[in-house]
Short mmCIF file of C-alpha atoms and ligand atoms in Angstrom, two decimals:
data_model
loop_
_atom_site.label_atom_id
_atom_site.label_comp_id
_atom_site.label_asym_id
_atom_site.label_seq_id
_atom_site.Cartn_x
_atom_site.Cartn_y
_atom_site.Cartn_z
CA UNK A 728 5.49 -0.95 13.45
CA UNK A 729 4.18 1.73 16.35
CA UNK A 730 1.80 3.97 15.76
CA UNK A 731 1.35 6.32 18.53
CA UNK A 732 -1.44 8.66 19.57
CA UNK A 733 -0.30 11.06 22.44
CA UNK A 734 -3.14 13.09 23.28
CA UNK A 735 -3.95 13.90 19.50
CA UNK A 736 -6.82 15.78 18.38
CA UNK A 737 -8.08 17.57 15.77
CA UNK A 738 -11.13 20.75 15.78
CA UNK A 739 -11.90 22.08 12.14
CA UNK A 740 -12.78 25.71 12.75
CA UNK A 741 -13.42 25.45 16.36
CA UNK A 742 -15.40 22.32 15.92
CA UNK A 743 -14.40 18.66 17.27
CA UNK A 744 -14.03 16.32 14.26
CA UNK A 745 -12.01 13.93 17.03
CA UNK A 746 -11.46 14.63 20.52
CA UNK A 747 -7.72 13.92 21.96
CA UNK A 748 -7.02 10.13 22.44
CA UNK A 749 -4.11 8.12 23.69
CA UNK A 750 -3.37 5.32 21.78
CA UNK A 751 -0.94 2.83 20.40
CA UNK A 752 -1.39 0.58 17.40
CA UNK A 753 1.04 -2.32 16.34
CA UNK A 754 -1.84 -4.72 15.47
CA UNK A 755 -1.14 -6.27 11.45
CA UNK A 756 -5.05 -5.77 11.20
CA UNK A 757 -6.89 -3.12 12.40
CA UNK A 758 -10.42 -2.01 11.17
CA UNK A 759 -11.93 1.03 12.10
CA UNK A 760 -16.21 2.11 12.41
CA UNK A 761 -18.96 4.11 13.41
CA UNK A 762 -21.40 6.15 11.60
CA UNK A 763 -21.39 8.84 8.87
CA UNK A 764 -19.24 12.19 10.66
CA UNK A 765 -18.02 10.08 13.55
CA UNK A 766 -14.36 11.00 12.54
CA UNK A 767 -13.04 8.11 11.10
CA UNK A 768 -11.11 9.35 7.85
CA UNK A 769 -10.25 12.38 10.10
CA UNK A 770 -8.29 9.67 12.61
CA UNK A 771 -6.95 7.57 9.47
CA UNK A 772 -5.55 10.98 8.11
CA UNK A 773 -3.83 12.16 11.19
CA UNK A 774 -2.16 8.50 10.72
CA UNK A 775 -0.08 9.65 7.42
CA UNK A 776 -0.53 13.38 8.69
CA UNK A 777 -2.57 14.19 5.32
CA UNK A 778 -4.59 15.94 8.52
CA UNK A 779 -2.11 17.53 11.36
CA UNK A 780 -3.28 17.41 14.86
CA UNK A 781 -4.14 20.25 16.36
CA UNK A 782 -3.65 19.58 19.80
CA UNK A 783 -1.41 16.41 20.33
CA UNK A 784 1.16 14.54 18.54
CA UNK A 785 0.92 11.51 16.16
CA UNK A 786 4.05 9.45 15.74
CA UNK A 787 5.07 6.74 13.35
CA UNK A 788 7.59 4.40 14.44
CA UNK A 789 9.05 7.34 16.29
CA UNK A 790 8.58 9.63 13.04
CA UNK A 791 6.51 12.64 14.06
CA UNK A 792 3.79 13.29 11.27
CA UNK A 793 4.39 17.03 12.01
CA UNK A 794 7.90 17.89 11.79
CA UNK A 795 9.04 14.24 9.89
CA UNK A 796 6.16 14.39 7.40
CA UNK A 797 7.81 13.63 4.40
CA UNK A 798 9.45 10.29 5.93
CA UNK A 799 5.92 9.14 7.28
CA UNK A 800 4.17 9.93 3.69
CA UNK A 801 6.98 7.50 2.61
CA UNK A 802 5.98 4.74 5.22
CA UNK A 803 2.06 5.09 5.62
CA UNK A 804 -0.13 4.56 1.85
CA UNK A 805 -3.46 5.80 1.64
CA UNK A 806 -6.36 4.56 -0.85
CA UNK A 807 -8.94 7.47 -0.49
CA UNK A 808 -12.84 6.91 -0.25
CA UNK A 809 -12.56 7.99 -3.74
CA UNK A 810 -9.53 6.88 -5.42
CA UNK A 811 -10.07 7.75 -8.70
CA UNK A 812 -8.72 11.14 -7.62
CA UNK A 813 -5.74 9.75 -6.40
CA UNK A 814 -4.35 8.02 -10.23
CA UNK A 815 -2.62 10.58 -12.07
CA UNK A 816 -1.01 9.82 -15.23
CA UNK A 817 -3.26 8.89 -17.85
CA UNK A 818 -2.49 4.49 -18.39
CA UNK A 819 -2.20 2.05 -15.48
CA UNK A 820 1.36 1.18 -15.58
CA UNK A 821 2.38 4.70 -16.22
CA UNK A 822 0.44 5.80 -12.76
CA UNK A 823 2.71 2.82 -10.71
CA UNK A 824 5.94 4.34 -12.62
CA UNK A 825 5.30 7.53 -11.44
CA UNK A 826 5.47 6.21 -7.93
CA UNK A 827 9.05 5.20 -8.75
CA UNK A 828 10.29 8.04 -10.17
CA UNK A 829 13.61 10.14 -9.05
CA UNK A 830 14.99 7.34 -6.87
CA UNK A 831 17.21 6.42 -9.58
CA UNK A 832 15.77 3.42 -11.21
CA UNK A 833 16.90 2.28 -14.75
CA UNK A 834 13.66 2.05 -16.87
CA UNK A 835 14.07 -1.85 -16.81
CA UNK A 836 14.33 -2.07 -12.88
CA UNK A 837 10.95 0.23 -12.74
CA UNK A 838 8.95 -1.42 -15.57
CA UNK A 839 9.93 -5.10 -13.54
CA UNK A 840 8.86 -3.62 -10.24
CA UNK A 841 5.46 -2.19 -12.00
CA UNK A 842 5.01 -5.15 -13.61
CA UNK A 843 5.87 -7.37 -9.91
CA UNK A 844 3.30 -5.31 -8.67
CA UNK A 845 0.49 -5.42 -10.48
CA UNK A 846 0.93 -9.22 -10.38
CA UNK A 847 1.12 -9.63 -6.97
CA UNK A 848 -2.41 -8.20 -6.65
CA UNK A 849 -3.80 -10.23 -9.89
CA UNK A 850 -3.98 -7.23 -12.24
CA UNK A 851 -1.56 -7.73 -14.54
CA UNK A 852 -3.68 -7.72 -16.99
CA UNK A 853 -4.80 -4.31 -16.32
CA UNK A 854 -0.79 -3.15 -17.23
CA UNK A 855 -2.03 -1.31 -20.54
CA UNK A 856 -5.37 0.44 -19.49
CA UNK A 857 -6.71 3.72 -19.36
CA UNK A 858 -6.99 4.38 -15.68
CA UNK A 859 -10.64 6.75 -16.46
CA UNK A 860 -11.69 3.32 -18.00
CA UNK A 861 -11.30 1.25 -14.76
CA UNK A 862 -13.94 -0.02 -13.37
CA UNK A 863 -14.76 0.96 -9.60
CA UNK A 864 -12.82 -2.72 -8.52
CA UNK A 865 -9.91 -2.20 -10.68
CA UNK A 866 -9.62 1.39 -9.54
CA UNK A 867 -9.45 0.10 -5.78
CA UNK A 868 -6.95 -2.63 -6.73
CA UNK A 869 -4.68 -0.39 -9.17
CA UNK A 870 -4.78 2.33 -6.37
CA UNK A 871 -3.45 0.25 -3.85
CA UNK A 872 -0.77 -0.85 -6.30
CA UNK A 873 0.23 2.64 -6.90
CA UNK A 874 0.57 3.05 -3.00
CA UNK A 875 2.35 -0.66 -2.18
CA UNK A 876 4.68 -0.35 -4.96
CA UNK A 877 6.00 2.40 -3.31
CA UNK A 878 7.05 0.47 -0.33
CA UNK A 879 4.73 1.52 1.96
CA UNK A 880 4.85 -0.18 5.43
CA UNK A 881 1.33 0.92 6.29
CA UNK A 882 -1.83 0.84 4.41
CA UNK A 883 -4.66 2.89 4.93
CA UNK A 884 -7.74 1.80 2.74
CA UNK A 885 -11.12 4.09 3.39
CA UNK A 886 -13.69 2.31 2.62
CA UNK A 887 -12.22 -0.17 0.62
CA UNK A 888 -15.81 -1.99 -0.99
CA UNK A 889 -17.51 0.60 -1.04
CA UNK A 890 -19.86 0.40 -4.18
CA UNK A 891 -18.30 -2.84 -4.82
CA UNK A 892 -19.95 -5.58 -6.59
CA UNK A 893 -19.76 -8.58 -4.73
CA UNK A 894 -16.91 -10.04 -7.32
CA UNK A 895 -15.06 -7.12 -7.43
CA UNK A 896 -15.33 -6.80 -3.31
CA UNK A 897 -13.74 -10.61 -3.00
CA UNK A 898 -11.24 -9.57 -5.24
CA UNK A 899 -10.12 -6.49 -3.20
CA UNK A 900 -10.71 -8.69 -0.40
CA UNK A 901 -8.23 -11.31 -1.34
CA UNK A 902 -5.88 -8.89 -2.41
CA UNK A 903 -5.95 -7.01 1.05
CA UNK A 904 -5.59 -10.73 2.70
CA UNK A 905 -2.27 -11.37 1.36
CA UNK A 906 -0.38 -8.75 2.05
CA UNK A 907 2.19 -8.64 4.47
CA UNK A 908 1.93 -4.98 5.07
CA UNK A 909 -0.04 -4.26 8.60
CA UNK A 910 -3.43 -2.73 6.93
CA UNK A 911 -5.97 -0.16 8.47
CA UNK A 912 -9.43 -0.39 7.13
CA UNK A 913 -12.01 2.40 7.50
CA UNK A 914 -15.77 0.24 6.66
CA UNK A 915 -19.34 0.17 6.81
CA UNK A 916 -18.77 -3.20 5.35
CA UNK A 917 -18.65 -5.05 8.71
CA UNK A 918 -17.83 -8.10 7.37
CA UNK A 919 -14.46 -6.94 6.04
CA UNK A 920 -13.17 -6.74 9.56
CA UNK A 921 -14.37 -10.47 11.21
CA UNK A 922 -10.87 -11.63 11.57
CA UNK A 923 -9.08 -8.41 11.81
CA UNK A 924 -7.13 -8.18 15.23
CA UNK A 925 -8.40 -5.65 16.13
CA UNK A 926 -11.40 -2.94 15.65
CA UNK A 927 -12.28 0.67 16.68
CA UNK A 928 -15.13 2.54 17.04
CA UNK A 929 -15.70 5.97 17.02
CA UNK A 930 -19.01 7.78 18.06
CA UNK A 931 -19.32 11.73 17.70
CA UNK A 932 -15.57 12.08 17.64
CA UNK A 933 -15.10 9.88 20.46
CA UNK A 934 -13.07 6.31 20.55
CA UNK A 935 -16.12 4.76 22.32
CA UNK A 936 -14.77 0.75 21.68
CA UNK A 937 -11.94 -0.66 21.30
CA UNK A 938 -11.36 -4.35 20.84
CA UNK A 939 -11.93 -7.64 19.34
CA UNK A 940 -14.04 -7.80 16.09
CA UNK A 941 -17.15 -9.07 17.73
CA UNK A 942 -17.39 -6.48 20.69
CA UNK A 943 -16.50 -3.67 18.60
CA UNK A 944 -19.38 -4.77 15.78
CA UNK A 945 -21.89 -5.51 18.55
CA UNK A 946 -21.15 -2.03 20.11
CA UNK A 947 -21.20 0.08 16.74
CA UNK A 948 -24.74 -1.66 16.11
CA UNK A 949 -25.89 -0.51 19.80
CA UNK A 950 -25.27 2.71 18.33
CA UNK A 951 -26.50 2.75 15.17
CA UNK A 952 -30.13 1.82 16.93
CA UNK A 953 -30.40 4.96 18.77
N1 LIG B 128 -11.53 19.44 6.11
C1 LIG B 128 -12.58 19.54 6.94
N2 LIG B 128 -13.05 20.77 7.29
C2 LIG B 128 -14.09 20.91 8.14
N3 LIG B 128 -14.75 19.88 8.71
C3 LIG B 128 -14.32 18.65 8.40
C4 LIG B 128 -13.23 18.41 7.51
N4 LIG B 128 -13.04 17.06 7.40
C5 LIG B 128 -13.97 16.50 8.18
N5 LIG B 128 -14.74 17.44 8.79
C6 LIG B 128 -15.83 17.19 9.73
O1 LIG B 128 -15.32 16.35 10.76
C7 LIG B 128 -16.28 15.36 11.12
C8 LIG B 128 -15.68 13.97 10.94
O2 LIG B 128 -15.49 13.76 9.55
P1 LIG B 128 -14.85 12.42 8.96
O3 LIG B 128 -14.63 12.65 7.52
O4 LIG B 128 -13.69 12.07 9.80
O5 LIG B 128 -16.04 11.38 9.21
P2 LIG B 128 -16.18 9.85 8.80
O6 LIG B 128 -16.40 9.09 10.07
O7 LIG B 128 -15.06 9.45 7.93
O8 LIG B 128 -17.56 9.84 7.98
P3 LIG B 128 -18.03 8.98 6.68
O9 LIG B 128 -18.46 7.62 7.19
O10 LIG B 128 -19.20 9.78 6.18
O11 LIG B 128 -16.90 8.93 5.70
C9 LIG B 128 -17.52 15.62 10.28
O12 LIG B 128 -18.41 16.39 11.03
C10 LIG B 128 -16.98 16.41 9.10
O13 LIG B 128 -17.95 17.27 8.58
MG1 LIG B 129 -14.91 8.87 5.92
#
């Protein structure tokens, strides 16, 4: 897995949400921080090119997230800040189908690969639920099933605890330990990231750090004291 920044930016309306950066990920880990506006999700979105660059080019194993979209939607998952928005049929299982749909699965090989998933990530249970009755745990968790069941390669999670409990946060965090997929995480929650391999940090649109956990966390908190 190569992800590949090559000079790629992106201005909303004239304005700098992330000034041009060269860059290459292959890390299985890598967390991503810095404070409110910074241009974190904007960075994480160029990734699966849910935001195009516009100055630049951001590639994907070679895939282009321009002109190859479609294949990089199909490698690189993304659990929004809000993924409640991102479930759309009405019951749990149903919302993983969908993900399945129109590759040619017999109903048996898609309920089987619903049902694989869910277990993998210890929600089984949750196979029959409403997804508006989730909780805001079981929405993270069910999200990212809808996204790895998929077969995404990559997964992007922004802001994966946020208004967490602390259960429902080791839960997510357990999950997210145990895949074999190479993860991004977008957090405030620093703690997430302590044994990632690696950690950015972005400051007014700017990759200001970029590092081991410790250094990155150390320099994010220099920030955040100005
Ligand atoms: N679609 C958009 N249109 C215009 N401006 C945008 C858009 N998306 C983001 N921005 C602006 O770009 C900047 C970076 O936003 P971004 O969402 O990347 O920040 P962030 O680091 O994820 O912040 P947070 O921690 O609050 O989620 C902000 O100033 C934001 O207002
Ligand atoms: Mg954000």
């Amino acid at each position: 897995m190569e992800i590949r920044f090559d000079a790629a930016g992106v201005s909303f309306a004239g304005r700098v949400a992330l000034s041009p950066l060269r860059l290459t990920l292959c890390e299985r880990r890598i967390g991503v921080i810095g404070l409110n506006g910074s241009g974190k999700t904007t960075f994480a979105k160029l990734i699966n090119g849910l935001v195009k660059p516009t100055s630049g080019h951001v590639t994907v194993d070679g895939l282009d997230t321009v002109s190859d979209a479609d294949a990089v939607l199909g490698k690189v998952g993304f659990v929004f800040q809000n993924p409640q928005n991102q479930l759309i049929m009405p019951g749990v299982a149903e919302d993983l189908a969908f993900g399945l749909s129109g590759r040619g699965l017999s109903k048996a090989e898609i309920a089987a690969r619903v049902e694989a998933m869910l277990a993998s990530l210890g929600i089984a249970d949750l196979a029959a639920r409403r997804v508006h009755e989730l909780s805001g745990g079981e929405t993270q968790l069910v999200a990212m099933a809808s996204v790895l069941v998929t077969g995404a390669e990559i997964l992007i999670l922004d802001e994966p605890t946020n208004q967490l409990d602390l259960k429902n946060r080791r839960q997510v965090v357990d999950a997210v330990a145990q895949l074999p997929q190479c993860v991004i995480t977008v957090a405030h929650d620093l703690d997430l990231l302590a044994d990632y391999d690696r950690v950015l940090v972005f400051d007014g649109g700017h990759l200001v750090q970029d590092g081991a956990p410790a250094d990155s966390i150390a320099r994010y908190r220099e920030i955040a004291a100005c």
